[in-house]
CSV table of C-alpha atoms in Angstrom, one decimal:
chain,number,residue,atom,x,y,z
Z,1,MET,CA,0.0,0.0,0.0
Z,2,ASN,CA,1.1,3.5,-0.7
Z,3,SER,CA,2.9,4.9,2.4
Z,4,THR,CA,0.4,7.9,2.5
Z,5,GLU,CA,-2.3,5.4,3.6
Z,6,ASN,CA,-0.4,4.9,6.8
Z,7,GLU,CA,-1.0,8.5,7.8
Z,8,THR,CA,-3.7,9.2,10.3
Z,9,ALA,CA,-6.8,10.4,8.5
Z,10,PRO,CA,-7.6,14.0,9.3
Z,11,GLY,CA,-10.5,14.7,11.4
Z,12,ALA,CA,-10.3,11.7,13.7
Z,13,GLY,CA,-12.6,12.4,16.6
Z,14,ASP,CA,-13.7,15.8,15.1
Z,15,GLY,CA,-16.4,14.7,12.7
Z,16,ALA,CA,-14.5,12.4,10.2
Z,17,GLY,CA,-16.8,9.6,9.3
Z,18,THR,CA,-19.8,11.5,10.4
Z,19,HIS,CA,-21.9,9.6,7.8
Z,20,ALA,CA,-21.3,6.5,9.9
Z,21,PRO,CA,-24.8,5.3,11.1
Z,22,ALA,CA,-25.9,4.1,14.4
Z,23,LYS,CA,-25.6,0.4,15.2
Z,24,ALA,CA,-29.3,-0.1,14.5
Z,25,LEU,CA,-28.9,0.8,10.8
Z,26,TRP,CA,-26.7,-2.2,10.1
Z,27,GLY,CA,-27.7,-5.8,9.8
Z,28,ALA,CA,-25.2,-8.6,10.8
Z,29,ALA,CA,-24.7,-10.1,7.4
Z,30,THR,CA,-25.4,-9.2,3.8
Z,31,GLY,CA,-24.5,-10.0,0.2
Z,32,VAL,CA,-22.0,-8.2,-2.0
Z,33,GLY,CA,-24.3,-7.8,-5.1
Z,34,SER,CA,-24.1,-10.2,-7.9
Z,35,MET,CA,-25.8,-13.6,-7.9
Z,36,PRO,CA,-25.8,-16.6,-10.4
Z,37,GLY,CA,-28.7,-17.3,-12.7
Z,38,GLU,CA,-31.2,-15.2,-14.6
Z,39,ASP,CA,-34.4,-15.5,-12.5
Z,40,ALA,CA,-34.9,-12.1,-10.7
Z,41,ARG,CA,-37.9,-13.4,-8.6
Z,42,GLU,CA,-36.2,-16.6,-7.4
Z,43,THR,CA,-33.0,-14.6,-6.6
Z,44,ALA,CA,-34.9,-11.8,-4.7
Z,45,LYS,CA,-36.8,-14.4,-2.8
Z,46,GLY,CA,-33.7,-16.2,-1.7
Z,47,VAL,CA,-31.8,-12.9,-0.8
Z,48,THR,CA,-34.7,-11.4,1.3
Z,49,GLY,CA,-35.4,-14.7,2.9
Z,50,THR,CA,-31.8,-15.3,4.0
Z,51,PHE,CA,-30.6,-11.8,4.8
Z,52,GLU,CA,-33.7,-11.0,6.8
Z,53,ASP,CA,-32.2,-7.9,8.5
Z,54,PHE,CA,-30.0,-6.7,5.7
Z,55,PRO,CA,-31.1,-7.7,2.1
Z,56,HIS,CA,-29.6,-6.2,-1.0
Z,57,LEU,CA,-30.8,-5.5,-4.5
Z,58,ALA,CA,-29.4,-8.4,-6.4
Z,59,GLU,CA,-27.6,-8.2,-9.8
Z,60,LEU,CA,-27.7,-11.0,-12.4
Z,61,PRO,CA,-24.9,-10.6,-14.9
Z,62,ALA,CA,-25.5,-13.9,-16.6
Z,63,ARG,CA,-28.4,-12.3,-18.5
Z,64,GLY,CA,-25.7,-10.5,-20.6
Z,65,PRO,CA,-24.7,-7.0,-21.5
Z,66,GLY,CA,-26.7,-4.5,-19.6
Z,67,ALA,CA,-27.0,-6.8,-16.6
Z,68,ASP,CA,-23.2,-6.7,-16.0
Z,69,MET,CA,-21.9,-4.1,-13.4
Z,70,ILE,CA,-20.7,-1.6,-15.9
Z,71,GLY,CA,-23.8,-1.7,-18.1
Z,72,ARG,CA,-26.2,-1.7,-15.2
Z,73,THR,CA,-24.7,1.5,-13.8
Z,74,ALA,CA,-24.3,3.0,-17.3
Z,75,GLY,CA,-28.0,2.6,-17.7
Z,76,LEU,CA,-28.6,4.9,-14.6
Z,77,LEU,CA,-26.5,7.8,-16.0
Z,78,VAL,CA,-28.4,11.1,-16.9
Z,79,GLU,CA,-27.6,12.5,-20.3
Z,80,VAL,CA,-24.7,10.1,-20.8
Z,81,PHE,CA,-25.4,7.0,-22.9
Z,82,ALA,CA,-23.3,3.9,-23.6
Z,83,ARG,CA,-23.4,1.1,-26.0
Z,84,VAL,CA,-21.6,-2.3,-26.3
Z,85,GLU,CA,-18.7,-2.4,-28.7
Z,86,PRO,CA,-16.3,-5.4,-29.1
Z,87,SER,CA,-13.9,-3.7,-26.8
Z,88,GLY,CA,-16.4,-3.0,-24.1
Z,89,TRP,CA,-18.9,-0.2,-23.1
Z,90,ARG,CA,-18.5,3.0,-25.1
Z,91,ILE,CA,-20.1,6.4,-24.6
Z,92,GLY,CA,-22.5,7.4,-27.4
Z,93,ASP,CA,-24.8,10.2,-28.5
Z,94,ARG,CA,-28.1,8.7,-27.7
Z,95,PRO,CA,-29.7,5.9,-25.7
Z,96,GLY,CA,-29.8,2.6,-27.8
Z,97,ARG,CA,-31.0,-0.8,-27.2
Z,98,ASP,CA,-28.2,-1.6,-24.8
Z,99,THR,CA,-29.3,1.3,-22.6
Z,100,ARG,CA,-32.9,0.2,-22.8
Z,101,ARG,CA,-32.0,-3.4,-22.0
Z,102,ALA,CA,-30.0,-2.3,-18.9
Z,103,ARG,CA,-32.9,-0.1,-17.6
Z,104,SER,CA,-35.5,-3.0,-18.4
Z,105,TRP,CA,-33.4,-5.6,-16.4
Z,106,LEU,CA,-33.0,-3.1,-13.5
Z,107,GLY,CA,-36.7,-2.5,-13.5
Z,108,GLU,CA,-37.3,-6.3,-13.4
Z,109,ASP,CA,-34.9,-6.6,-10.4
Z,110,LEU,CA,-36.7,-3.8,-8.6
Z,111,ASP,CA,-40.1,-5.3,-9.2
Z,112,ALA,CA,-38.9,-8.7,-7.7
Z,113,LEU,CA,-37.4,-6.9,-4.7
Z,114,GLU,CA,-40.5,-5.0,-4.1
Z,115,GLU,CA,-42.6,-8.1,-4.3
Z,116,PHE,CA,-40.6,-10.0,-1.6
Z,117,SER,CA,-39.9,-7.0,0.7
Z,118,GLN,CA,-43.5,-6.1,1.5
Z,119,GLY,CA,-43.6,-4.7,5.0
Z,120,TYR,CA,-39.8,-4.8,5.4
Z,121,GLU,CA,-38.2,-2.2,7.6
Z,122,GLY,CA,-34.5,-1.8,8.0
Z,123,PRO,CA,-31.4,-1.4,6.0
Z,124,LEU,CA,-31.4,-2.2,2.3
Z,125,LYS,CA,-28.2,-2.2,0.3
Z,126,VAL,CA,-28.1,-1.0,-3.3
Z,127,GLN,CA,-25.0,-1.4,-5.4
Z,128,VAL,CA,-23.6,0.7,-8.3
Z,129,VAL,CA,-20.2,1.0,-9.8
Z,130,GLY,CA,-18.3,3.9,-8.3
Z,131,PRO,CA,-17.0,6.9,-10.4
Z,132,TRP,CA,-13.4,5.7,-10.8
Z,133,THR,CA,-14.1,2.1,-11.8
Z,134,LEU,CA,-16.7,3.5,-14.1
Z,135,ALA,CA,-14.3,6.0,-15.7
Z,136,ALA,CA,-11.7,3.2,-16.1
Z,137,ALA,CA,-14.2,1.0,-17.8
Z,138,LEU,CA,-16.1,3.3,-20.1
Z,139,GLU,CA,-14.6,4.3,-23.4
Z,140,LEU,CA,-14.8,7.6,-25.0
Z,141,ARG,CA,-15.7,8.0,-28.7
Z,142,ASN,CA,-12.1,7.7,-29.6
Z,143,GLY,CA,-11.8,4.3,-27.9
Z,144,GLU,CA,-9.7,5.5,-24.9
Z,145,SER,CA,-10.9,5.2,-21.3
Z,146,ALA,CA,-12.8,8.0,-19.9
Z,147,LEU,CA,-10.0,8.1,-17.3
Z,148,SER,CA,-7.8,9.8,-19.9
Z,149,ASP,CA,-10.0,12.9,-19.7
Z,150,PRO,CA,-10.4,14.8,-16.3
Z,151,GLY,CA,-13.4,16.7,-17.7
Z,152,ALA,CA,-15.0,13.4,-18.8
Z,153,CYS,CA,-14.4,12.0,-15.3
Z,154,ARG,CA,-16.2,15.0,-13.7
Z,155,ASP,CA,-19.1,14.6,-16.1
Z,156,LEU,CA,-19.5,11.0,-15.3
Z,157,ALA,CA,-19.4,11.6,-11.5
Z,158,GLY,CA,-22.1,14.4,-11.9
Z,159,SER,CA,-24.2,12.3,-14.2
Z,160,LEU,CA,-23.9,9.3,-11.6
Z,161,VAL,CA,-25.1,11.5,-8.8
Z,162,GLU,CA,-28.2,12.6,-10.9
Z,163,GLY,CA,-29.1,9.0,-11.8
Z,164,LEU,CA,-28.4,7.7,-8.3
Z,165,THR,CA,-30.7,10.3,-6.7
Z,166,ALA,CA,-33.6,9.2,-8.9
Z,167,HIS,CA,-32.8,5.5,-8.4
Z,168,LEU,CA,-32.6,5.7,-4.7
Z,169,ALA,CA,-35.9,7.7,-4.7
Z,170,ASP,CA,-37.5,4.8,-6.7
Z,171,VAL,CA,-36.1,2.3,-4.1
Z,172,ARG,CA,-37.6,4.3,-1.2
Z,173,ARG,CA,-40.9,4.4,-3.0
Z,174,ARG,CA,-41.0,0.8,-3.7
Z,175,VAL,CA,-39.8,-0.3,-0.2
Z,176,PRO,CA,-41.0,2.6,2.0
Z,177,GLY,CA,-39.8,1.0,5.3
Z,178,ALA,CA,-36.3,0.6,4.1
Z,179,THR,CA,-33.2,2.7,4.8
Z,180,PRO,CA,-31.1,2.6,1.5
Z,181,VAL,CA,-27.4,1.8,2.0
Z,182,LEU,CA,-25.5,2.8,-1.0
Z,183,GLN,CA,-22.6,0.6,-2.0
Z,184,LEU,CA,-20.1,1.9,-4.5
Z,185,ASP,CA,-18.2,-1.0,-6.3
Z,186,GLU,CA,-14.6,0.2,-6.9
Z,187,PRO,CA,-12.5,-2.8,-7.8
Z,188,SER,CA,-10.3,-0.5,-10.0
Z,189,LEU,CA,-9.8,2.2,-7.4
Z,190,THR,CA,-6.3,1.1,-6.3
Z,191,ALA,CA,-5.2,0.8,-9.9
Z,192,VAL,CA,-6.5,4.2,-10.7
Z,193,LEU,CA,-4.5,5.6,-7.8
Z,194,ARG,CA,-1.3,3.9,-8.9
Z,195,GLY,CA,-1.6,4.6,-12.6
Z,196,GLN,CA,-2.0,0.9,-13.6
Z,197,ILE,CA,-5.1,1.3,-15.9
Z,198,ARG,CA,-3.8,0.4,-19.4
Z,199,THR,CA,-4.5,2.6,-22.4
Z,200,ALA,CA,-6.5,1.3,-25.5
Z,201,SER,CA,-3.2,0.2,-27.1
Z,202,GLY,CA,-2.2,-1.8,-24.1
Z,203,TYR,CA,1.4,-0.4,-24.3
Z,204,ARG,CA,1.1,2.4,-21.8
Z,205,THR,CA,-0.9,3.2,-18.6
Z,206,HIS,CA,-2.9,6.1,-17.8
Z,207,ARG,CA,-1.5,8.7,-15.4
Z,208,ALA,CA,-2.3,8.2,-11.7
Z,209,VAL,CA,-5.2,10.4,-10.6
Z,210,ASP,CA,-4.5,12.8,-7.8
Z,211,ARG,CA,-5.6,11.3,-4.5
Z,212,GLN,CA,-7.5,14.5,-3.5
Z,213,VAL,CA,-9.4,14.4,-6.9
Z,214,VAL,CA,-10.4,10.8,-6.3
Z,215,GLU,CA,-11.4,11.4,-2.7
Z,216,ASP,CA,-13.6,14.4,-3.7
Z,217,ALA,CA,-15.4,12.5,-6.5
Z,218,LEU,CA,-16.2,9.6,-4.2
Z,219,ARG,CA,-17.5,11.9,-1.5
Z,220,GLN,CA,-19.7,13.7,-4.1
Z,221,VAL,CA,-21.2,10.4,-5.3
Z,222,MET,CA,-21.7,9.0,-1.8
Z,223,ARG,CA,-23.6,12.1,-0.7
Z,224,ALA,CA,-26.3,11.2,-3.3
Z,225,ASN,CA,-27.7,9.0,-0.6
Z,226,ASP,CA,-29.3,10.5,2.4
Z,227,GLY,CA,-28.2,7.5,4.4
Z,228,PRO,CA,-24.9,5.7,4.8
Z,229,ALA,CA,-22.6,4.7,2.0
Z,230,VAL,CA,-20.1,1.7,1.6
Z,231,VAL,CA,-17.2,1.3,-0.7
Z,232,HIS,CA,-16.5,-2.2,-1.9
Z,233,SER,CA,-13.3,-3.5,-3.5
Z,234,CYS,CA,-12.3,-7.2,-3.6
Z,235,ALA,CA,-8.9,-6.1,-4.9
Z,236,PRO,CA,-5.7,-6.1,-2.8
Z,237,ASP,CA,-4.5,-3.0,-1.0
Z,238,VAL,CA,-7.8,-1.3,-0.4
Z,239,PRO,CA,-7.1,2.5,0.5
Z,240,PHE,CA,-8.9,2.4,3.8
Z,241,ALA,CA,-7.6,5.8,5.0
Z,242,LEU,CA,-8.6,7.6,1.8
Z,243,LEU,CA,-12.0,6.0,2.0
Z,244,ARG,CA,-12.4,7.2,5.5
Z,245,ARG,CA,-11.6,10.7,4.6
Z,246,ALA,CA,-14.0,10.6,1.7
Z,247,GLU,CA,-16.7,9.8,4.4
Z,248,ALA,CA,-17.4,6.2,3.7
Z,249,ALA,CA,-19.5,4.8,6.5
Z,250,ALA,CA,-18.1,1.4,5.8
Z,251,VAL,CA,-15.6,-0.4,3.7
Z,252,SER,CA,-16.3,-3.8,2.1
Z,253,PHE,CA,-13.4,-6.0,1.2
Z,254,ASP,CA,-12.0,-9.5,0.7
Z,255,PHE,CA,-10.7,-10.4,4.2
Z,256,SER,CA,-8.2,-13.0,2.8
Z,257,LEU,CA,-6.3,-10.2,1.0
Z,258,LEU,CA,-5.5,-8.2,4.1
Z,259,THR,CA,-1.8,-7.9,5.0
Z,260,GLU,CA,-0.1,-6.7,8.1
Z,261,ARG,CA,0.5,-3.2,6.5
Z,262,ASP,CA,-3.3,-2.7,6.3
Z,263,GLU,CA,-3.7,-3.2,10.0
Z,264,ASP,CA,-2.9,0.3,11.3
Z,265,THR,CA,-5.3,2.1,8.9
Z,266,ILE,CA,-8.0,-0.5,9.6
Z,267,GLY,CA,-7.6,0.2,13.3
Z,268,GLU,CA,-7.7,3.9,12.8
Z,269,ALA,CA,-10.8,3.6,10.6
Z,270,VAL,CA,-12.7,1.4,13.1
Z,271,GLU,CA,-11.8,3.8,16.0
Z,272,GLY,CA,-13.1,6.7,13.8
Z,273,GLY,CA,-16.5,5.0,13.4
Z,274,VAL,CA,-16.0,3.2,10.1
Z,275,ARG,CA,-17.7,-0.2,9.8
Z,276,LEU,CA,-16.1,-3.3,8.1
Z,277,PHE,CA,-17.8,-5.4,5.8
Z,278,ALA,CA,-15.6,-8.4,6.1
Z,279,GLY,CA,-15.7,-10.7,3.1
Z,280,VAL,CA,-14.9,-14.0,4.8
Z,281,VAL,CA,-16.9,-16.6,2.8
Z,282,PRO,CA,-15.4,-17.6,-0.6
Z,283,GLY,CA,-17.4,-16.3,-3.5
Z,284,THR,CA,-17.0,-19.5,-5.6
Z,285,ASP,CA,-17.9,-23.1,-4.9
Z,286,THR,CA,-15.8,-24.7,-2.2
Z,287,ARG,CA,-16.3,-26.6,1.0
Z,288,LEU,CA,-17.3,-24.2,3.7
Z,289,SER,CA,-15.8,-24.5,7.1
Z,290,ASP,CA,-17.9,-24.2,10.3
Z,291,PRO,CA,-19.3,-20.7,10.8
Z,292,GLY,CA,-17.0,-20.0,13.8
Z,293,GLY,CA,-14.0,-20.9,11.8
Z,294,SER,CA,-15.0,-18.4,9.1
Z,295,VAL,CA,-14.8,-15.5,11.5
Z,296,MET,CA,-11.8,-16.7,13.5
Z,297,GLY,CA,-9.5,-14.3,11.5
Z,298,VAL,CA,-11.7,-11.4,12.4
Z,299,ARG,CA,-11.4,-12.2,16.0
Z,300,THR,CA,-7.6,-12.5,15.7
Z,301,LEU,CA,-7.4,-9.2,13.9
Z,302,TRP,CA,-9.4,-7.5,16.7
Z,303,ARG,CA,-7.0,-8.9,19.3
Z,304,ARG,CA,-3.9,-7.7,17.3
Z,305,LEU,CA,-5.4,-4.3,17.0
Z,306,GLY,CA,-6.1,-4.1,20.8
Z,307,LEU,CA,-9.8,-3.4,20.1
Z,308,ASP,CA,-12.6,-4.3,22.5
Z,309,PRO,CA,-14.1,-7.6,21.4
Z,310,GLY,CA,-17.4,-6.3,22.6
Z,311,THR,CA,-17.5,-3.9,19.7
Z,312,LEU,CA,-17.2,-6.7,17.0
Z,313,ALA,CA,-20.9,-7.1,16.4
Z,314,GLU,CA,-21.5,-3.3,16.0
Z,315,SER,CA,-18.4,-2.8,13.9
Z,316,VAL,CA,-18.4,-5.7,11.5
Z,317,VAL,CA,-20.9,-7.1,8.9
Z,318,ILE,CA,-20.2,-10.5,7.5
Z,319,THR,CA,-20.4,-10.9,3.7
Z,320,PRO,CA,-19.0,-13.2,0.9
Z,321,ALA,CA,-15.5,-12.2,-0.2
Z,322,CYS,CA,-16.9,-10.9,-3.5
Z,323,GLY,CA,-20.0,-11.3,-5.7
Z,324,LEU,CA,-21.5,-14.7,-6.1
Z,325,ALA,CA,-22.0,-14.6,-9.9
Z,326,GLY,CA,-19.4,-17.2,-10.5
Z,327,ALA,CA,-20.9,-19.7,-8.1
Z,328,SER,CA,-23.4,-22.4,-8.6
Z,329,PRO,CA,-27.0,-21.6,-7.5
Z,330,ASP,CA,-26.7,-24.2,-4.7
Z,331,TYR,CA,-23.5,-22.8,-3.4
Z,332,ALA,CA,-24.7,-19.2,-3.5
Z,333,ARG,CA,-27.7,-20.2,-1.3
Z,334,ALA,CA,-25.3,-22.0,1.1
Z,335,ALA,CA,-22.8,-19.1,1.2
Z,336,MET,CA,-25.6,-16.6,2.1
Z,337,ALA,CA,-26.8,-18.9,4.9
Z,338,HIS,CA,-23.3,-19.4,6.1
Z,339,CYS,CA,-22.8,-15.6,6.3
Z,340,VAL,CA,-25.7,-15.4,8.6
Z,341,ARG,CA,-24.5,-18.1,10.8
Z,342,ALA,CA,-21.0,-16.8,10.9
Z,343,ALA,CA,-22.2,-13.4,11.9
Z,344,ARG,CA,-24.3,-15.0,14.7
Z,345,SER,CA,-21.1,-16.9,15.8
Z,346,LEU,CA,-19.2,-13.6,15.9
Z,347,ALA,CA,-21.9,-11.9,18.1
Z,348,ASP,CA,-22.3,-14.8,20.4
Z,349,ASN,CA,-18.5,-15.5,20.8
Z,350,PRO,CA,-16.5,-12.3,20.2
Z,351,GLU,CA,-13.4,-13.7,21.9
């Protein structure tokens, strides 16, 4: 991790992380986002039935372009349209069939969620791609990544805020008892910060984006939600301190990728009120350990950081390591149930 991430985040104890919600707003376990299969109703039924106190709006990328994470978020953008090219998603002049398909599938997913969350009250997680992964993935008309153009990056962030505002209002209308929790998926964030995103030719990389610019855009997009916001990345070296400064209420990550150099910034984040969405359950088919074993590493981390074990249940939400789109349907169901049991184990036996 870049050495700047070991610095104490400014504002500790003086309002940093003020978007962090009270304990009651978090459930003990939830999903990351994507699920296998193409049946929106069956998926929504499984998600709401398993994550009873913290369901999420599921994504089904197996349906094809427009259901994938980039296409789904591109369909939310206001006055920015994208279409599928052989090289990926490219910004165009007008909405086409790819945009219409993305919006149609999102509507289908929202219909299913609404059906199976009647009477629900509590946190409801909604995922979209964050501004930097979106800028790294969307191509401009010349075929280069939007990341190559600072003006395009600003326009994308602004468009995303507008689209998100309308999307979250729709979620609140459909599930009036819910408190939307916005999750920004940012798997490319570290690569953007380090200048590791390749150009269209593949021979060069785009220049690293200034950390303050990255932080400001993340904060701008997270503030589209009146409630808490989470940033998710299942890549190594998640920039915990930067995300805390950007006012993320929580950080979602693959627990198996943590290293000792992450520990100081994680400890500072937790002490500053940031929650951890600990991805401890593998995202693809494997033999699952007992629930207590799945959270053993979390308990060990707490001891090494010198944190009060009694705070584990209020500071940690248990999730899969990443999305479950690559899993079999049977494993996905088992993994969700395992997350719930592991969270219960952590609460019952924090030490």
